[in-house]
mmCIF file of C-alpha atoms in Angstrom:
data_model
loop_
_atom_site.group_PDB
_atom_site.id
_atom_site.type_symbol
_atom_site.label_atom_id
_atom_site.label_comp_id
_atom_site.label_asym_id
_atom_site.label_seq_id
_atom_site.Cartn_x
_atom_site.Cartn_y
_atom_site.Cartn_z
ATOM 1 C CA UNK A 1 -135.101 134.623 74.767
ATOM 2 C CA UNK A 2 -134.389 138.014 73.447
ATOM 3 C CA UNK A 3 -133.372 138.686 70.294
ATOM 4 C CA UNK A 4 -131.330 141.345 68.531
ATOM 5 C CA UNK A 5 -131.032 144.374 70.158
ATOM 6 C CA UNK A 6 -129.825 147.968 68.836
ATOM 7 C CA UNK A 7 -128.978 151.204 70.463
ATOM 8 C CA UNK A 8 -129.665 153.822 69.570
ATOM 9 C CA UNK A 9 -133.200 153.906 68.004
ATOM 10 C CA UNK A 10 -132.746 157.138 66.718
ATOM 11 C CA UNK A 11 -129.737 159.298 66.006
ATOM 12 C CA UNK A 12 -129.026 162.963 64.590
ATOM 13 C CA UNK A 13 -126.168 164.494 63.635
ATOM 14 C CA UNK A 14 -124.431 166.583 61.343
ATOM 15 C CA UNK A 15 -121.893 166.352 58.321
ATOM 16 C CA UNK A 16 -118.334 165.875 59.211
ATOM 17 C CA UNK A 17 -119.159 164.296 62.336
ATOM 18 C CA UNK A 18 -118.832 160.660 63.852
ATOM 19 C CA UNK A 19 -121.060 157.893 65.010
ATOM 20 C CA UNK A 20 -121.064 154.367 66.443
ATOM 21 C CA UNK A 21 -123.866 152.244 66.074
ATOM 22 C CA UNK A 22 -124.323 149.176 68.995
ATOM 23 C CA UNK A 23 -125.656 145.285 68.539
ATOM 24 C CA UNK A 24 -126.029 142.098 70.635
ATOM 25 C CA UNK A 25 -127.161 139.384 68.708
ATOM 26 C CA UNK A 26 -129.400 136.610 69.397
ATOM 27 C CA UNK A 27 -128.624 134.488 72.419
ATOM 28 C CA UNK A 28 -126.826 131.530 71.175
ATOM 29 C CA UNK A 29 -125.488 133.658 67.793
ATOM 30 C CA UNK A 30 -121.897 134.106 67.290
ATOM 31 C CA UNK A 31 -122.070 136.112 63.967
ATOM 32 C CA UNK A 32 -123.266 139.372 63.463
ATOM 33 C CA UNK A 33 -123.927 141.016 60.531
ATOM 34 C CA UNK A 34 -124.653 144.748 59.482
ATOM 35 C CA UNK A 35 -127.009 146.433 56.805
ATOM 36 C CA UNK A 36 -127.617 149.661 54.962
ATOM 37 C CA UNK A 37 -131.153 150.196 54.259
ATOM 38 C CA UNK A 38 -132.309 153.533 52.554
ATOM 39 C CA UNK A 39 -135.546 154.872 51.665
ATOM 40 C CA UNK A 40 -137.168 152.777 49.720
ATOM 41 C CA UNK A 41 -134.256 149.949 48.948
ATOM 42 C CA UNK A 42 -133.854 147.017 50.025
ATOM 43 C CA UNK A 43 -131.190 146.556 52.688
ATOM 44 C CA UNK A 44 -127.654 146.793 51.229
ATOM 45 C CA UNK A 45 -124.977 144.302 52.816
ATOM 46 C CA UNK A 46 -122.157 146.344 54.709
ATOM 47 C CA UNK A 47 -119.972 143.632 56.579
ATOM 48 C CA UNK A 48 -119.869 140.469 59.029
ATOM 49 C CA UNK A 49 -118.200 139.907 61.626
ATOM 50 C CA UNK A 50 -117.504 136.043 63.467
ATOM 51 C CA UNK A 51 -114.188 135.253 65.874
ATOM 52 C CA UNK A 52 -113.999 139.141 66.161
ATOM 53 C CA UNK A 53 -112.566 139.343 62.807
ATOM 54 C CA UNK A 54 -114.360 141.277 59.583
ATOM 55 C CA UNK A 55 -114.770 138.015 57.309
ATOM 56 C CA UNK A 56 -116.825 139.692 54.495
ATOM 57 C CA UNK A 57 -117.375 143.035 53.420
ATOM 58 C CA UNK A 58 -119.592 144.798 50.600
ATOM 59 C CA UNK A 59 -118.799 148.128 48.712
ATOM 60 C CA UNK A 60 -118.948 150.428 51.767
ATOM 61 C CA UNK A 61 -116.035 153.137 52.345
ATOM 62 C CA UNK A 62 -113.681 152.500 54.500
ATOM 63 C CA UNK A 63 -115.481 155.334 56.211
ATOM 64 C CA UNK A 64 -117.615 152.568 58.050
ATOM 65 C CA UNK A 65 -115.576 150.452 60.049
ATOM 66 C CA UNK A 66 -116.973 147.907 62.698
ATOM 67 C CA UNK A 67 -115.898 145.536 65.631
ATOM 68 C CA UNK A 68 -117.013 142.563 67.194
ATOM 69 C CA UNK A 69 -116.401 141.912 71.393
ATOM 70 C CA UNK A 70 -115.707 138.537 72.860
ATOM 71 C CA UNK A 71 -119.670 138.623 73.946
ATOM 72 C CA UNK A 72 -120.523 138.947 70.166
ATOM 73 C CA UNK A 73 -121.649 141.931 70.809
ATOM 74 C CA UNK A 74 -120.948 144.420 67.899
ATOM 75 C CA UNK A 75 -120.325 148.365 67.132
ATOM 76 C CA UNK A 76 -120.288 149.920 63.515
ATOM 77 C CA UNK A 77 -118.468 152.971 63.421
ATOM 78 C CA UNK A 78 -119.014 155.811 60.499
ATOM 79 C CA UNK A 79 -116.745 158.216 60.316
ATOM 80 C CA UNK A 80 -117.083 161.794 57.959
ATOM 81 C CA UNK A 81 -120.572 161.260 57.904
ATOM 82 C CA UNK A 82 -122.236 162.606 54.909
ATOM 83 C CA UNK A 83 -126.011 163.626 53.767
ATOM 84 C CA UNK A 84 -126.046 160.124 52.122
ATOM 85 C CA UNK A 85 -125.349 158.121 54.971
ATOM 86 C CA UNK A 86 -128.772 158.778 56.116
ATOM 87 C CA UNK A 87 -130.371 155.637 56.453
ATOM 88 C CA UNK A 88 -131.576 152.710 58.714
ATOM 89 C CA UNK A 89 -128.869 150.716 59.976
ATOM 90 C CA UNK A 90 -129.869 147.154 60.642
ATOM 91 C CA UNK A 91 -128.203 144.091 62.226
ATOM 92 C CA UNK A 92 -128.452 141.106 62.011
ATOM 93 C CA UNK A 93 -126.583 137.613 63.316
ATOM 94 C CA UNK A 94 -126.789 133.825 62.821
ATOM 95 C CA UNK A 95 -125.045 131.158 63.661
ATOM 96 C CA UNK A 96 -123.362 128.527 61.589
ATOM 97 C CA UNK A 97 -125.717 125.701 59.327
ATOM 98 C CA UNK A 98 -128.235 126.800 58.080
ATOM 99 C CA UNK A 99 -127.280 130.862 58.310
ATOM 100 C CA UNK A 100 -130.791 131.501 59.094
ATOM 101 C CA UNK A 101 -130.489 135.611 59.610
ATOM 102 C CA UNK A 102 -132.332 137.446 62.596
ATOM 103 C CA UNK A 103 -132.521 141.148 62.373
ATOM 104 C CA UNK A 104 -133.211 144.048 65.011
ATOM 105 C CA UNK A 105 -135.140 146.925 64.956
ATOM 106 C CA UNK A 106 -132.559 149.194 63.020
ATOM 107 C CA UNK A 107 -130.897 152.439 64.363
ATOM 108 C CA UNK A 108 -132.340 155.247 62.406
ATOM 109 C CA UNK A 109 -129.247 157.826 61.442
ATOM 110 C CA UNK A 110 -130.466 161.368 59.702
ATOM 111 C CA UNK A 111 -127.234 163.390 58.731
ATOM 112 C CA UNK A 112 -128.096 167.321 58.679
ATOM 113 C CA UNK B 1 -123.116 138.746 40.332
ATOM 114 C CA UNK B 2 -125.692 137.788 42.221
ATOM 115 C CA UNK B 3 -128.873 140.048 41.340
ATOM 116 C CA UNK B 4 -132.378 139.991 42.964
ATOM 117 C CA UNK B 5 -135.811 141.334 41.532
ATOM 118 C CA UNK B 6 -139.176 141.520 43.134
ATOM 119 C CA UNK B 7 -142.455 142.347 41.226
ATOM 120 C CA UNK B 8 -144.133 144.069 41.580
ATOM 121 C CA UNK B 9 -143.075 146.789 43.565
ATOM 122 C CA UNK B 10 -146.482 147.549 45.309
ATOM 123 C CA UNK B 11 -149.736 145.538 45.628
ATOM 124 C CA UNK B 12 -153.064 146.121 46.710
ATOM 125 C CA UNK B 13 -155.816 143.815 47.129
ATOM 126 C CA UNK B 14 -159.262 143.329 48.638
ATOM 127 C CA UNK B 15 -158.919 141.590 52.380
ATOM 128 C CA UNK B 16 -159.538 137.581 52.057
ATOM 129 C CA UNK B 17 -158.072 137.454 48.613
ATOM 130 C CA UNK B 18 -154.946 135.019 48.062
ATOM 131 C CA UNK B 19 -152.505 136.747 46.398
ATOM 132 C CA UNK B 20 -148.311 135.624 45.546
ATOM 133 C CA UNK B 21 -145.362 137.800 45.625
ATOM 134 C CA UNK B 22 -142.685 137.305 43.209
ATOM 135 C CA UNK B 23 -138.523 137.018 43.537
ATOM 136 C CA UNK B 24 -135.730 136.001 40.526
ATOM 137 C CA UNK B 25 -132.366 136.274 41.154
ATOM 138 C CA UNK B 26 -129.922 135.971 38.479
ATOM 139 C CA UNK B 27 -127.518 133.160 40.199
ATOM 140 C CA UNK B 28 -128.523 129.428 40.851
ATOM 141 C CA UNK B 29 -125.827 128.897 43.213
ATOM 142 C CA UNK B 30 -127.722 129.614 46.365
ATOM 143 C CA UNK B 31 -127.400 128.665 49.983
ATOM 144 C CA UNK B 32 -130.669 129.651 51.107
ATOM 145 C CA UNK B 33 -133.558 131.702 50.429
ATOM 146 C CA UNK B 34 -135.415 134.074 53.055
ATOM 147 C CA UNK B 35 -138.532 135.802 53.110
ATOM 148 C CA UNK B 36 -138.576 138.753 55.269
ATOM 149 C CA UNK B 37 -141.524 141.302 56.352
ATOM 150 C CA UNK B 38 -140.915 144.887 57.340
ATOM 151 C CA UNK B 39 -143.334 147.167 58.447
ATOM 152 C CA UNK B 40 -142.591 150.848 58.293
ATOM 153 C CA UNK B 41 -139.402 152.240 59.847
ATOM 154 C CA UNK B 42 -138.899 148.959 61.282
ATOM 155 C CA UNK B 43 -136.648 146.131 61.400
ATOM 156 C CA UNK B 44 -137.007 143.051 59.229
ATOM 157 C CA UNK B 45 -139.042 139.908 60.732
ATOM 158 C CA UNK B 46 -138.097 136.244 59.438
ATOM 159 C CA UNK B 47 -140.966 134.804 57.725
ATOM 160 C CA UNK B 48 -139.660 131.233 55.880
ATOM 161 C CA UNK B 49 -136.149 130.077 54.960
ATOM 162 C CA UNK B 50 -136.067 127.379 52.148
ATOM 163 C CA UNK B 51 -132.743 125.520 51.580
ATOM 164 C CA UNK B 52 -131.099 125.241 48.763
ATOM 165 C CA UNK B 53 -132.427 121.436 48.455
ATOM 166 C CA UNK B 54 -135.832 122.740 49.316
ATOM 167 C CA UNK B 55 -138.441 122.906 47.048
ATOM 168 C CA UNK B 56 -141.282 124.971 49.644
ATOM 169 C CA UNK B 57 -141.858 125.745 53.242
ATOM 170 C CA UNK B 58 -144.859 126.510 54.466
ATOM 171 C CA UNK B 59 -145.705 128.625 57.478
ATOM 172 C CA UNK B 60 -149.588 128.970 58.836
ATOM 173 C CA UNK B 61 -151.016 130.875 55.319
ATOM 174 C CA UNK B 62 -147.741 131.478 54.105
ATOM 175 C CA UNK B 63 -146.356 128.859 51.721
ATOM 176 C CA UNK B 64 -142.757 129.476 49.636
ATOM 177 C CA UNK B 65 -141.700 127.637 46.794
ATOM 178 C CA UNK B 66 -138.159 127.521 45.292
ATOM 179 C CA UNK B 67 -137.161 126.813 41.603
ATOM 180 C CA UNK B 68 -133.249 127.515 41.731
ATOM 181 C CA UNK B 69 -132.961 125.980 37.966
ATOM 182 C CA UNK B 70 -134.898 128.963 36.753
ATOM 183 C CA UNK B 71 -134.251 131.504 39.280
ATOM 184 C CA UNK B 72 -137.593 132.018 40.765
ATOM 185 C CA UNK B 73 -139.348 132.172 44.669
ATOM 186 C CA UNK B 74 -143.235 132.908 45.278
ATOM 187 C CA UNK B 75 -144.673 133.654 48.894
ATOM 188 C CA UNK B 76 -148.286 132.904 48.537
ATOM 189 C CA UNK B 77 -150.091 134.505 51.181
ATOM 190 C CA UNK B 78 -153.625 133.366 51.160
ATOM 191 C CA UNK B 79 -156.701 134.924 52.700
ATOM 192 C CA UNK B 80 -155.436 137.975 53.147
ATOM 193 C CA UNK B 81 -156.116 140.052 56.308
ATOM 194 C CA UNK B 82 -155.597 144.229 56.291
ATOM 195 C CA UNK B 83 -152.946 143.135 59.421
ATOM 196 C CA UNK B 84 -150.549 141.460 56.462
ATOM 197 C CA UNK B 85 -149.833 144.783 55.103
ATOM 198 C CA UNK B 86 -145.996 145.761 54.644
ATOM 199 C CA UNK B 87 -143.248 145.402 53.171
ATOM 200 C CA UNK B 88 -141.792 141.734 51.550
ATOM 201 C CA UNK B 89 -138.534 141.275 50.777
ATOM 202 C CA UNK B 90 -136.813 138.612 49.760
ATOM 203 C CA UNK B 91 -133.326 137.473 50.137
ATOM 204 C CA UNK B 92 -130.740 135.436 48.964
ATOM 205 C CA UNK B 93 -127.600 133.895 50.690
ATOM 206 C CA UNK B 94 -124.388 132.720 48.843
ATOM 207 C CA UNK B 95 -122.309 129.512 49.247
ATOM 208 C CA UNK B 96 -119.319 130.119 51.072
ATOM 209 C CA UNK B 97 -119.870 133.472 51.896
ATOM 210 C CA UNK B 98 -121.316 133.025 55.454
ATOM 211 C CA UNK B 99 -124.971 134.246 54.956
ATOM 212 C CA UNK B 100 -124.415 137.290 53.733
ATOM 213 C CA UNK B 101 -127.715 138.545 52.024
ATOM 214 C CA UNK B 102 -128.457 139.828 48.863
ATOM 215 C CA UNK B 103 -131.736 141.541 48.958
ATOM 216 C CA UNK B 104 -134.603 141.963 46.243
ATOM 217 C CA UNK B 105 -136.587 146.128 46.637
ATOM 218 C CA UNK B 106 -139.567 144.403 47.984
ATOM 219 C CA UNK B 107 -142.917 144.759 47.033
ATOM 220 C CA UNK B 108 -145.337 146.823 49.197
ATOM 221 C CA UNK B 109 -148.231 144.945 49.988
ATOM 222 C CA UNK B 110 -151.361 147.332 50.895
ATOM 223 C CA UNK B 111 -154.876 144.823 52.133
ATOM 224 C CA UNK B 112 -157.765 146.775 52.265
ATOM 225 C CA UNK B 113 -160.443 146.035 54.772
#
């Protein structure tokens, strides 16, 4: 059974510019979450997605935009980048009960 | 709103010892409780989820307790082993919000051989 998957591992690019992030969740998971995590913090809540629509979202920009496919499969989008939006992107997804979260390996943005 | 706080922020300890990691968070009304582990640069591994209605879980040598009336988790890890060190973080999940986490800073957990 594999689990949450993320592409790319690593990504570098420059101020001004754009980037989308990929995610397929955990077989059997229809809701997929997405995470901030900088140096040293603890992971900071972005938004969720489930049915394809955004049903929660935390105090990101609207700068950082997402969508979910009819696979659950999901992108997050970042547009304008800036230095600060260097971080590791994680995702995560559940299903519905007990909301036990599964992450993936994170997608490591630096913004030069 | 919901707050979480882990102390300390960094441990380190003599391998075999038992040691416990601390979380509060400010709001009772919880939906669950996870522990996570991260090891560096990498994503976040599911250790033990305790329901709201849960008082502990336990998990080979990890054992987590949950006191939502005063706001307080412990993972008790005992006889440590240099291969437990990394990062802990804890997290909390809201009712009605669909999961959504809200994370403690972790505490850095260093085991020395």
């Amino acid at each position: 059974d594999a689990g949450v998957t993320q592409s790319p591992t690593h990504l570098i690019k420059t101020r001004g510019q754009q980037v989308t992030l990929r995610c397929s969740p955990k077989s059997g998971h229809d809701t997929v979450s997405w995470y901030q995590q900088a140096l040293g913090q603890g992971p900071q809540f972005i938004f969720q997605y489930y049915e394809e629509e955004e049903r929660q979202r935390g105090n990101f920009p609207d700068r950082f935009s997402g969508h979910q496919f009819p696979n659950y499969s999901s992108e997050l989008n970042v547009n304008a980048l800036l230095l600060g939006d260097s971080a590791l992107y994680l995702c995560a997804s559940t299903s519905g009960g007990l909301y036990e979260q599964f992450f993936g390996p994170g997608t490591r943005l630096t913004v030069l | 709103k919901q707050e979480v706080t882990q102390i300390p922020a960094a441990l380190s300890v003599p391998e075999g010892e038992n040691l416990v990691l601390n979380c509060s968070f400010t709001d009772s009304a919880i939906y669950n409780l996870q522990w996570f582990r991260q090891d560096p640069g990498k994503g976040l591994t599911s250790l033990l989820l305790i329901q709201s209605s849960q008082r502990e879980q336990t998990s080979g040598r990890l054992n987590a307790s949950l006191d939502k009336s005063s706001g307080r988790s412990t993972l008790y890890i005992a006889a440590s082993q240099p291969g437990d060190s990394a990062t802990y973080l804890c997290a909390v999940s809201i009712y009605n919000q669909g999961g959504k986490l809200i994370f403690g800073q972790g505490t850095e957990l260093s085991v020395k051989p």
